[in-house]
């Protein structure tokens, strides 16, 4: 067996064409802000990618870069400036923040109506309650990619590995809700029987950042696998799955080329949604 490759790069490119058209029809400009603290090469690259995407579809982008030595109050001051900036429809604070900065205080300072990442307590609370809210980009990207490939999740055993704030935790909530209706297991580094959980799952979504942790012999034949985790090895990006899993799986979203490009377009979608909702 050789798995169908879920091509997030191609799908993201198609969605971008629709996004550019939607922006052309809006009666107001759309602006996305980014706040980057420090100069971690991975974070710098992601933020630059977001600004390139904006330029491609006609979204104005606002770049705020702070040194790694910035204090919590200095980061919050930048958050407040974007909260007050009428040209900024929505913005993100690139995570993780340097260790000295209080992530809870920073995320809580973001105006929920400008929360392009869906990571404020207000929007995550709405997600838990099943109320309408801005959904975090990576969970939204994973759901959209699986839907494109008509992967049925209803009543299906889905294992999410990793309970991080940007991926695993919000994803587990989203998948368990109507209309998706998956039977979700959320695993993490304290999970005792992870190998058994992987073997038993119909769908495995790995967001650990543990290079090639999941080998072909660990997964169920015919399962659907989504690689989200990223480990940097020099210039190379390595996912959480050994790429040879394609010999066992029925469908595989690779990293790179799967969820990442979709995450970027979901951010663009979120910021348009925020611009549309502006009063
Ligand atoms: N492709 C994309 O678009 C995106 C990719 N990412 C990548 O996804 C990964 C997750 O991101 P994020 O949630 O922010 O990261 P975090 O570091 O917050 O979370 C990682 C999670 O994985 C768990 N974990 C780590 N190693 C193991 C292991 N060996 N066995 C079981 N669980 C393990 C951790 O467990 P514990 O909680 O117990 O420590 C934690 O819950 C990262 O590699 C990140 O780079 C993130 C966003 C977008
Ligand atoms: N507030 C916040 N929101 C985020 O959404 C957020 C964040 N912080 N911090 C870091 C993670 C990581 N993340 C990625 C986005 C795109 C790719 C992506 O485009 N990946 C390409 C490869 C890119 C390359 O080659 O470098 C791919 O998988 O094909 C990857 C990872 C968003 N994150």
mmCIF file of C-alpha atoms and ligand atoms in Angstrom:
data_model
loop_
_atom_site.group_PDB
_atom_site.id
_atom_site.type_symbol
_atom_site.label_atom_id
_atom_site.label_comp_id
_atom_site.label_asym_id
_atom_site.label_seq_id
_atom_site.Cartn_x
_atom_site.Cartn_y
_atom_site.Cartn_z
ATOM 1 C CA UNK A 1 0.000 0.000 0.000
ATOM 2 C CA UNK A 2 1.157 3.535 -0.620
ATOM 3 C CA UNK A 3 -0.696 6.321 1.123
ATOM 4 C CA UNK A 4 -2.462 9.212 -0.566
ATOM 5 C CA UNK A 5 -0.367 12.295 0.166
ATOM 6 C CA UNK A 6 -2.492 15.132 1.522
ATOM 7 C CA UNK A 7 -0.993 18.078 -0.329
ATOM 8 C CA UNK A 8 -1.515 21.124 1.882
ATOM 9 C CA UNK A 9 0.779 23.238 -0.233
ATOM 10 C CA UNK A 10 -1.327 22.872 -3.369
ATOM 11 C CA UNK A 11 -4.608 23.306 -1.488
ATOM 12 C CA UNK A 12 -3.281 26.420 0.278
ATOM 13 C CA UNK A 13 -2.302 27.889 -3.081
ATOM 14 C CA UNK A 14 -5.853 27.381 -4.385
ATOM 15 C CA UNK A 15 -7.391 28.890 -1.238
ATOM 16 C CA UNK A 16 -5.122 31.937 -1.593
ATOM 17 C CA UNK A 17 -6.661 32.692 -4.984
ATOM 18 C CA UNK A 18 -10.122 32.747 -3.349
ATOM 19 C CA UNK A 19 -8.812 34.890 -0.503
ATOM 20 C CA UNK A 20 -7.362 37.470 -2.906
ATOM 21 C CA UNK A 21 -10.745 37.634 -4.658
ATOM 22 C CA UNK A 22 -12.605 38.021 -1.345
ATOM 23 C CA UNK A 23 -10.312 40.880 -0.328
ATOM 24 C CA UNK A 24 -10.933 42.598 -3.646
ATOM 25 C CA UNK A 25 -14.674 42.558 -2.857
ATOM 26 C CA UNK A 26 -14.358 43.984 0.661
ATOM 27 C CA UNK A 27 -15.240 47.646 1.070
ATOM 28 C CA UNK A 28 -12.363 48.244 3.496
ATOM 29 C CA UNK A 29 -8.645 47.481 3.727
ATOM 30 C CA UNK A 30 -7.511 44.467 5.741
ATOM 31 C CA UNK A 31 -4.413 44.659 7.937
ATOM 32 C CA UNK A 32 -2.562 41.869 9.778
ATOM 33 C CA UNK A 33 -0.131 42.676 12.582
ATOM 34 C CA UNK A 34 2.618 40.435 13.952
ATOM 35 C CA UNK A 35 4.495 40.876 17.193
ATOM 36 C CA UNK A 36 7.794 39.018 17.255
ATOM 37 C CA UNK A 37 9.913 39.074 20.400
ATOM 38 C CA UNK A 38 13.551 38.024 19.979
ATOM 39 C CA UNK A 39 15.316 36.573 16.959
ATOM 40 C CA UNK A 40 14.766 32.806 17.062
ATOM 41 C CA UNK A 41 15.480 31.812 13.414
ATOM 42 C CA UNK A 42 12.393 29.573 13.169
ATOM 43 C CA UNK A 43 10.082 32.296 14.477
ATOM 44 C CA UNK A 44 11.689 34.944 12.233
ATOM 45 C CA UNK A 45 11.119 32.675 9.211
ATOM 46 C CA UNK A 46 7.435 32.014 10.082
ATOM 47 C CA UNK A 47 6.703 35.685 10.611
ATOM 48 C CA UNK A 48 8.382 36.643 7.342
ATOM 49 C CA UNK A 49 6.304 33.960 5.609
ATOM 50 C CA UNK A 50 3.141 35.519 7.015
ATOM 51 C CA UNK A 51 4.101 38.948 5.650
ATOM 52 C CA UNK A 52 4.845 37.440 2.207
ATOM 53 C CA UNK A 53 1.418 35.756 2.216
ATOM 54 C CA UNK A 54 -0.220 39.084 3.049
ATOM 55 C CA UNK A 55 1.551 40.835 0.173
ATOM 56 C CA UNK A 56 0.424 38.061 -2.188
ATOM 57 C CA UNK A 57 -3.295 38.443 -1.414
ATOM 58 C CA UNK A 58 -3.529 42.192 -0.810
ATOM 59 C CA UNK A 59 -3.517 42.364 2.988
ATOM 60 C CA UNK A 60 -1.531 45.196 4.545
ATOM 61 C CA UNK A 61 0.935 43.897 7.099
ATOM 62 C CA UNK A 62 2.203 45.585 10.202
ATOM 63 C CA UNK A 63 5.454 44.274 11.617
ATOM 64 C CA UNK A 64 6.386 44.833 15.265
ATOM 65 C CA UNK A 65 9.764 43.394 16.316
ATOM 66 C CA UNK A 66 10.988 43.595 19.907
ATOM 67 C CA UNK A 67 14.347 42.492 21.310
ATOM 68 C CA UNK A 68 14.605 39.231 23.293
ATOM 69 C CA UNK A 69 15.238 41.387 26.360
ATOM 70 C CA UNK A 70 11.737 42.977 26.168
ATOM 71 C CA UNK A 71 9.749 42.882 29.414
ATOM 72 C CA UNK A 72 6.166 41.656 29.773
ATOM 73 C CA UNK A 73 5.003 45.279 30.059
ATOM 74 C CA UNK A 74 6.843 46.273 26.895
ATOM 75 C CA UNK A 75 5.226 43.425 24.962
ATOM 76 C CA UNK A 76 1.820 44.389 26.377
ATOM 77 C CA UNK A 77 2.433 47.993 25.277
ATOM 78 C CA UNK A 78 2.888 46.723 21.685
ATOM 79 C CA UNK A 79 -0.291 44.634 22.046
ATOM 80 C CA UNK A 80 -2.180 47.727 23.201
ATOM 81 C CA UNK A 81 -0.821 49.755 20.281
ATOM 82 C CA UNK A 82 -2.193 47.195 17.790
ATOM 83 C CA UNK A 83 -5.469 46.943 19.751
ATOM 84 C CA UNK A 84 -5.824 50.698 19.161
ATOM 85 C CA UNK A 85 -4.564 50.811 15.558
ATOM 86 C CA UNK A 86 -7.556 51.196 13.202
ATOM 87 C CA UNK A 87 -5.506 49.900 10.238
ATOM 88 C CA UNK A 88 -4.917 46.587 12.054
ATOM 89 C CA UNK A 89 -7.890 44.217 11.597
ATOM 90 C CA UNK A 90 -6.201 41.460 13.579
ATOM 91 C CA UNK A 91 -2.796 40.389 14.841
ATOM 92 C CA UNK A 92 -0.771 37.573 16.339
ATOM 93 C CA UNK A 93 1.921 37.369 18.982
ATOM 94 C CA UNK A 94 4.435 34.816 17.739
ATOM 95 C CA UNK A 95 4.912 31.986 20.266
ATOM 96 C CA UNK A 96 6.826 30.872 22.207
ATOM 97 C CA UNK A 97 7.730 34.125 23.940
ATOM 98 C CA UNK A 98 11.161 34.400 25.606
ATOM 99 C CA UNK A 99 11.188 32.759 29.058
ATOM 100 C CA UNK A 100 11.097 36.032 30.974
ATOM 101 C CA UNK A 101 7.855 37.189 29.326
ATOM 102 C CA UNK A 102 4.515 36.206 30.888
ATOM 103 C CA UNK A 103 2.545 34.525 28.070
ATOM 104 C CA UNK A 104 -0.708 34.498 30.040
ATOM 105 C CA UNK A 105 -0.600 38.257 30.618
ATOM 106 C CA UNK A 106 0.329 38.965 26.988
ATOM 107 C CA UNK A 107 -2.369 36.766 25.417
ATOM 108 C CA UNK A 108 -4.946 38.125 27.868
ATOM 109 C CA UNK A 109 -4.143 41.681 26.750
ATOM 110 C CA UNK A 110 -5.128 41.000 23.106
ATOM 111 C CA UNK A 111 -8.527 42.417 22.188
ATOM 112 C CA UNK A 112 -10.542 39.244 21.344
ATOM 113 C CA UNK A 113 -12.021 41.088 18.340
ATOM 114 C CA UNK A 114 -8.460 41.351 16.942
ATOM 115 C CA UNK A 115 -7.273 37.874 17.942
ATOM 116 C CA UNK A 116 -6.231 36.408 14.562
ATOM 117 C CA UNK A 117 -4.817 33.279 16.238
ATOM 118 C CA UNK A 118 -7.861 32.450 18.373
ATOM 119 C CA UNK A 119 -5.576 32.080 21.399
ATOM 120 C CA UNK A 120 -7.056 34.613 23.834
ATOM 121 C CA UNK A 121 -8.861 33.246 26.918
ATOM 122 C CA UNK A 122 -12.077 34.698 25.521
ATOM 123 C CA UNK A 123 -11.885 32.969 22.124
ATOM 124 C CA UNK A 124 -10.566 29.673 23.507
ATOM 125 C CA UNK A 125 -13.369 29.814 26.087
ATOM 126 C CA UNK A 126 -15.895 30.302 23.289
ATOM 127 C CA UNK A 127 -14.403 27.314 21.462
ATOM 128 C CA UNK A 128 -14.819 25.123 24.556
ATOM 129 C CA UNK A 129 -18.408 26.333 24.952
ATOM 130 C CA UNK A 130 -19.177 25.617 21.314
ATOM 131 C CA UNK A 131 -19.919 29.296 20.664
ATOM 132 C CA UNK A 132 -18.881 31.057 17.495
ATOM 133 C CA UNK A 133 -15.266 32.135 17.749
ATOM 134 C CA UNK A 134 -12.042 32.650 15.875
ATOM 135 C CA UNK A 135 -10.484 29.173 15.724
ATOM 136 C CA UNK A 136 -6.729 28.685 16.141
ATOM 137 C CA UNK A 137 -4.994 28.462 12.752
ATOM 138 C CA UNK A 138 -3.297 25.061 12.979
ATOM 139 C CA UNK A 139 -6.334 23.119 14.294
ATOM 140 C CA UNK A 140 -8.436 24.824 11.615
ATOM 141 C CA UNK A 141 -5.799 23.911 8.997
ATOM 142 C CA UNK A 142 -5.832 20.236 10.018
ATOM 143 C CA UNK A 143 -9.628 20.031 9.891
ATOM 144 C CA UNK A 144 -9.697 21.716 6.446
ATOM 145 C CA UNK A 145 -7.007 19.430 5.028
ATOM 146 C CA UNK A 146 -8.759 16.273 6.250
ATOM 147 C CA UNK A 147 -12.081 17.560 4.878
ATOM 148 C CA UNK A 148 -10.537 18.223 1.456
ATOM 149 C CA UNK A 149 -9.462 14.581 1.288
ATOM 150 C CA UNK A 150 -12.923 13.474 2.503
ATOM 151 C CA UNK A 151 -11.538 11.761 5.590
ATOM 152 C CA UNK A 152 -14.519 10.853 7.751
ATOM 153 C CA UNK A 153 -13.907 11.641 11.406
ATOM 154 C CA UNK A 154 -17.401 11.016 12.774
ATOM 155 C CA UNK A 155 -17.308 8.270 15.402
ATOM 156 C CA UNK A 156 -13.721 7.505 14.450
ATOM 157 C CA UNK A 157 -10.877 6.957 16.959
ATOM 158 C CA UNK A 158 -8.576 9.968 16.588
ATOM 159 C CA UNK A 159 -5.368 10.167 18.596
ATOM 160 C CA UNK A 160 -3.889 13.635 19.034
ATOM 161 C CA UNK A 161 -0.338 13.531 20.413
ATOM 162 C CA UNK A 162 0.746 16.761 22.108
ATOM 163 C CA UNK A 163 -1.341 19.058 24.319
ATOM 164 C CA UNK A 164 0.356 22.345 23.411
ATOM 165 C CA UNK A 165 -1.602 25.574 23.319
ATOM 166 C CA UNK A 166 -1.341 26.233 19.568
ATOM 167 C CA UNK A 167 -2.118 22.744 18.262
ATOM 168 C CA UNK A 168 -3.055 19.715 20.386
ATOM 169 C CA UNK A 169 -5.226 21.248 23.060
ATOM 170 C CA UNK A 170 -7.560 23.353 20.879
ATOM 171 C CA UNK A 171 -7.552 20.616 18.195
ATOM 172 C CA UNK A 172 -8.730 17.963 20.653
ATOM 173 C CA UNK A 173 -11.665 20.171 21.621
ATOM 174 C CA UNK A 174 -12.591 21.028 18.033
ATOM 175 C CA UNK A 175 -12.503 17.400 16.847
ATOM 176 C CA UNK A 176 -14.643 16.161 19.727
ATOM 177 C CA UNK A 177 -17.430 18.647 18.967
ATOM 178 C CA UNK A 178 -20.374 18.529 16.589
ATOM 179 C CA UNK A 179 -20.342 18.395 13.604
ATOM 180 C CA UNK A 180 -16.951 16.638 13.553
ATOM 181 C CA UNK A 181 -17.904 14.054 16.200
ATOM 182 C CA UNK A 182 -14.552 12.276 16.517
ATOM 183 C CA UNK A 183 -13.766 10.063 19.507
ATOM 184 C CA UNK A 184 -10.660 11.880 20.663
ATOM 185 C CA UNK A 185 -7.754 10.691 22.785
ATOM 186 C CA UNK A 186 -5.222 13.331 23.781
ATOM 187 C CA UNK A 187 -1.751 11.960 24.563
ATOM 188 C CA UNK A 188 1.320 13.719 25.960
ATOM 189 C CA UNK A 189 4.701 12.961 27.464
ATOM 190 C CA UNK A 190 3.162 11.371 30.568
ATOM 191 C CA UNK A 191 0.968 8.987 28.536
ATOM 192 C CA UNK A 192 1.993 5.475 29.607
ATOM 193 C CA UNK A 193 0.742 3.321 26.771
ATOM 194 C CA UNK A 194 1.444 5.588 23.797
ATOM 195 C CA UNK A 195 2.525 2.730 21.514
ATOM 196 C CA UNK A 196 -0.779 0.912 22.136
ATOM 197 C CA UNK A 197 -2.751 4.119 21.608
ATOM 198 C CA UNK A 198 -1.034 4.730 18.249
ATOM 199 C CA UNK A 199 -1.636 1.168 17.047
ATOM 200 C CA UNK A 200 -5.310 1.376 18.005
ATOM 201 C CA UNK A 201 -6.071 4.751 16.351
ATOM 202 C CA UNK A 202 -7.778 5.216 12.975
ATOM 203 C CA UNK A 203 -6.324 8.705 12.695
ATOM 204 C CA UNK A 204 -3.092 9.882 14.357
ATOM 205 C CA UNK A 205 -2.268 13.590 14.482
ATOM 206 C CA UNK A 206 1.201 14.160 15.920
ATOM 207 C CA UNK A 207 2.158 17.603 17.265
ATOM 208 C CA UNK A 208 5.063 16.773 19.538
ATOM 209 C CA UNK A 209 8.212 18.061 17.916
ATOM 210 C CA UNK A 210 9.931 14.698 18.423
ATOM 211 C CA UNK A 211 11.852 13.835 15.246
ATOM 212 C CA UNK A 212 10.587 10.709 13.434
ATOM 213 C CA UNK A 213 9.157 9.352 16.685
ATOM 214 C CA UNK A 214 6.453 7.306 14.921
ATOM 215 C CA UNK A 215 7.747 4.408 12.800
ATOM 216 C CA UNK A 216 5.824 2.385 10.184
ATOM 217 C CA UNK A 217 5.526 -0.685 12.430
ATOM 218 C CA UNK A 218 3.837 1.414 15.148
ATOM 219 C CA UNK A 219 0.762 2.455 13.117
ATOM 220 C CA UNK A 220 -2.413 0.599 12.140
ATOM 221 C CA UNK A 221 -2.596 -0.549 8.525
ATOM 222 C CA UNK A 222 -4.823 1.819 6.532
ATOM 223 C CA UNK A 223 -4.762 4.570 9.164
ATOM 224 C CA UNK A 224 -4.744 8.287 8.373
ATOM 225 C CA UNK A 225 -1.670 10.155 9.624
ATOM 226 C CA UNK A 226 -1.114 13.886 9.989
ATOM 227 C CA UNK A 227 2.378 15.195 10.710
ATOM 228 C CA UNK A 228 2.409 18.539 12.490
ATOM 229 C CA UNK A 229 5.532 18.421 14.654
ATOM 230 C CA UNK A 230 8.661 20.231 13.531
ATOM 231 C CA UNK A 231 12.255 19.596 14.572
ATOM 232 C CA UNK A 232 14.995 21.679 12.988
ATOM 233 C CA UNK A 233 18.088 19.772 11.977
ATOM 234 C CA UNK A 234 20.394 22.389 10.514
ATOM 235 C CA UNK A 235 18.528 23.619 7.433
ATOM 236 C CA UNK A 236 16.255 20.611 7.365
ATOM 237 C CA UNK A 237 12.798 20.306 8.886
ATOM 238 C CA UNK A 238 11.987 16.889 10.341
ATOM 239 C CA UNK A 239 8.473 15.755 11.258
ATOM 240 C CA UNK A 240 7.167 13.479 14.022
ATOM 241 C CA UNK A 241 6.640 10.568 11.586
ATOM 242 C CA UNK A 242 9.213 8.478 9.789
ATOM 243 C CA UNK A 243 8.258 9.182 6.121
ATOM 244 C CA UNK A 244 8.197 5.409 5.526
ATOM 245 C CA UNK A 245 4.777 5.345 7.260
ATOM 246 C CA UNK A 246 3.346 5.926 3.762
ATOM 247 C CA UNK A 247 3.888 2.200 3.153
ATOM 248 C CA UNK A 248 1.322 1.376 5.863
ATOM 249 C CA UNK A 249 -1.064 4.353 6.008
ATOM 250 C CA UNK A 250 -3.983 5.069 3.670
ATOM 251 C CA UNK A 251 -3.403 8.837 3.762
ATOM 252 C CA UNK A 252 -0.531 10.967 5.049
ATOM 253 C CA UNK A 253 -0.098 14.710 5.517
ATOM 254 C CA UNK A 254 3.667 15.237 5.384
ATOM 255 C CA UNK A 255 5.741 17.882 7.112
ATOM 256 C CA UNK A 256 6.750 19.960 5.215
ATOM 257 C CA UNK A 257 4.028 20.320 2.601
ATOM 258 C CA UNK A 258 0.922 19.428 4.626
ATOM 259 C CA UNK A 259 -0.425 21.338 7.603
ATOM 260 C CA UNK A 260 2.122 24.227 7.595
ATOM 261 C CA UNK A 261 1.031 25.984 4.385
ATOM 262 C CA UNK A 262 -2.613 25.489 5.419
ATOM 263 C CA UNK A 263 -1.892 27.085 8.812
ATOM 264 C CA UNK A 264 -0.698 30.167 6.976
ATOM 265 C CA UNK A 265 -3.836 30.514 4.850
ATOM 266 C CA UNK A 266 -6.075 29.963 7.880
ATOM 267 C CA UNK A 267 -4.426 32.980 9.475
ATOM 268 C CA UNK A 268 -5.365 35.023 6.390
ATOM 269 C CA UNK A 269 -8.935 33.691 6.600
ATOM 270 C CA UNK A 270 -9.151 34.603 10.282
ATOM 271 C CA UNK A 271 -7.983 38.156 9.698
ATOM 272 C CA UNK A 272 -10.551 38.644 6.919
ATOM 273 C CA UNK A 273 -13.243 37.317 9.256
ATOM 274 C CA UNK A 274 -12.141 39.831 11.903
ATOM 275 C CA UNK A 275 -12.150 42.666 9.337
ATOM 276 C CA UNK A 276 -15.682 41.696 8.252
ATOM 277 C CA UNK A 277 -16.861 41.701 11.878
ATOM 278 C CA UNK A 278 -15.444 45.164 12.577
ATOM 279 C CA UNK A 279 -18.049 47.674 13.674
HETATM 280 N N1 LIG B 1 3.011 22.565 10.913
HETATM 281 C C1 LIG B 1 2.462 23.594 11.548
HETATM 282 O O1 LIG B 1 1.710 24.350 10.981
HETATM 283 C C2 LIG B 1 2.755 23.817 12.982
HETATM 284 C C3 LIG B 1 3.647 23.018 13.629
HETATM 285 N N2 LIG B 1 3.890 23.193 14.960
HETATM 286 C C4 LIG B 1 4.788 22.223 15.597
HETATM 287 O O2 LIG B 1 3.973 21.302 16.324
HETATM 288 C C5 LIG B 1 4.623 20.890 17.507
HETATM 289 C C6 LIG B 1 3.729 21.200 18.689
HETATM 290 O O3 LIG B 1 3.608 22.587 18.858
HETATM 291 P P1 LIG B 1 3.157 23.201 20.252
HETATM 292 O O4 LIG B 1 1.876 22.594 20.652
HETATM 293 O O5 LIG B 1 3.259 24.658 20.143
HETATM 294 O O6 LIG B 1 4.365 22.636 21.166
HETATM 295 P P2 LIG B 1 4.492 22.376 22.709
HETATM 296 O O7 LIG B 1 5.945 22.239 22.952
HETATM 297 O O8 LIG B 1 3.668 23.344 23.461
HETATM 298 O O9 LIG B 1 3.803 20.947 22.894
HETATM 299 C C7 LIG B 1 4.403 19.745 22.568
HETATM 300 C C8 LIG B 1 3.557 18.630 23.150
HETATM 301 O O10 LIG B 1 4.082 17.374 22.741
HETATM 302 C C9 LIG B 1 4.206 16.537 23.866
HETATM 303 N N3 LIG B 1 5.339 15.640 23.648
HETATM 304 C C10 LIG B 1 6.620 15.977 23.372
HETATM 305 N N4 LIG B 1 7.376 14.868 23.199
HETATM 306 C C11 LIG B 1 6.546 13.819 23.401
HETATM 307 C C12 LIG B 1 6.707 12.418 23.377
HETATM 308 N N5 LIG B 1 7.898 11.871 23.100
HETATM 309 N N6 LIG B 1 5.644 11.639 23.625
HETATM 310 C C13 LIG B 1 4.442 12.176 23.882
HETATM 311 N N7 LIG B 1 4.206 13.501 23.906
HETATM 312 C C14 LIG B 1 5.251 14.310 23.675
HETATM 313 C C15 LIG B 1 4.412 17.455 25.057
HETATM 314 O O11 LIG B 1 4.004 16.806 26.235
HETATM 315 P P3 LIG B 1 3.968 17.559 27.680
HETATM 316 O O12 LIG B 1 2.801 18.479 27.623
HETATM 317 O O13 LIG B 1 3.753 16.449 28.624
HETATM 318 O O14 LIG B 1 5.282 18.243 27.796
HETATM 319 C C16 LIG B 1 3.500 18.620 24.671
HETATM 320 O O15 LIG B 1 2.178 18.379 25.080
HETATM 321 C C17 LIG B 1 5.970 21.622 17.512
HETATM 322 O O16 LIG B 1 6.946 20.773 16.957
HETATM 323 C C18 LIG B 1 5.733 22.812 16.608
HETATM 324 O O17 LIG B 1 6.922 23.264 16.000
HETATM 325 C C19 LIG B 1 3.221 24.139 15.671
HETATM 326 C C20 LIG B 1 2.324 24.975 15.072
HETATM 327 C C21 LIG B 1 2.056 24.912 13.668
HETATM 328 N N1 LIG B 2 1.094 32.766 17.760
HETATM 329 C C1 LIG B 2 1.519 31.758 17.010
HETATM 330 N N2 LIG B 2 0.698 31.247 16.057
HETATM 331 C C2 LIG B 2 1.120 30.216 15.257
HETATM 332 O O1 LIG B 2 0.364 29.741 14.398
HETATM 333 C C3 LIG B 2 2.447 29.728 15.444
HETATM 334 C C4 LIG B 2 3.234 30.293 16.447
HETATM 335 N N3 LIG B 2 2.742 31.307 17.209
HETATM 336 N N4 LIG B 2 4.463 29.838 16.685
HETATM 337 C C5 LIG B 2 5.072 28.815 15.887
HETATM 338 C C6 LIG B 2 4.064 27.928 15.234
HETATM 339 C C7 LIG B 2 4.595 27.223 14.022
HETATM 340 N N5 LIG B 2 3.770 27.625 12.926
HETATM 341 C C8 LIG B 2 3.980 27.264 11.592
HETATM 342 C C9 LIG B 2 3.366 27.914 10.538
HETATM 343 C C10 LIG B 2 3.654 27.588 9.223
HETATM 344 C C11 LIG B 2 4.553 26.587 8.942
HETATM 345 C C12 LIG B 2 4.873 26.277 7.527
HETATM 346 O O2 LIG B 2 4.519 27.001 6.620
HETATM 347 N N6 LIG B 2 5.584 25.173 7.264
HETATM 348 C C13 LIG B 2 5.981 24.753 5.936
HETATM 349 C C14 LIG B 2 7.489 24.759 5.787
HETATM 350 C C15 LIG B 2 8.110 26.097 6.027
HETATM 351 C C16 LIG B 2 9.614 26.104 5.835
HETATM 352 O O3 LIG B 2 10.103 25.490 4.871
HETATM 353 O O4 LIG B 2 10.269 26.719 6.682
HETATM 354 C C17 LIG B 2 5.508 23.339 5.672
HETATM 355 O O5 LIG B 2 5.219 22.619 6.647
HETATM 356 O O6 LIG B 2 5.439 22.956 4.509
HETATM 357 C C18 LIG B 2 5.149 25.915 9.971
HETATM 358 C C19 LIG B 2 4.848 26.240 11.282
HETATM 359 C C20 LIG B 2 2.853 28.515 13.373
HETATM 360 N N7 LIG B 2 2.961 28.702 14.685
#
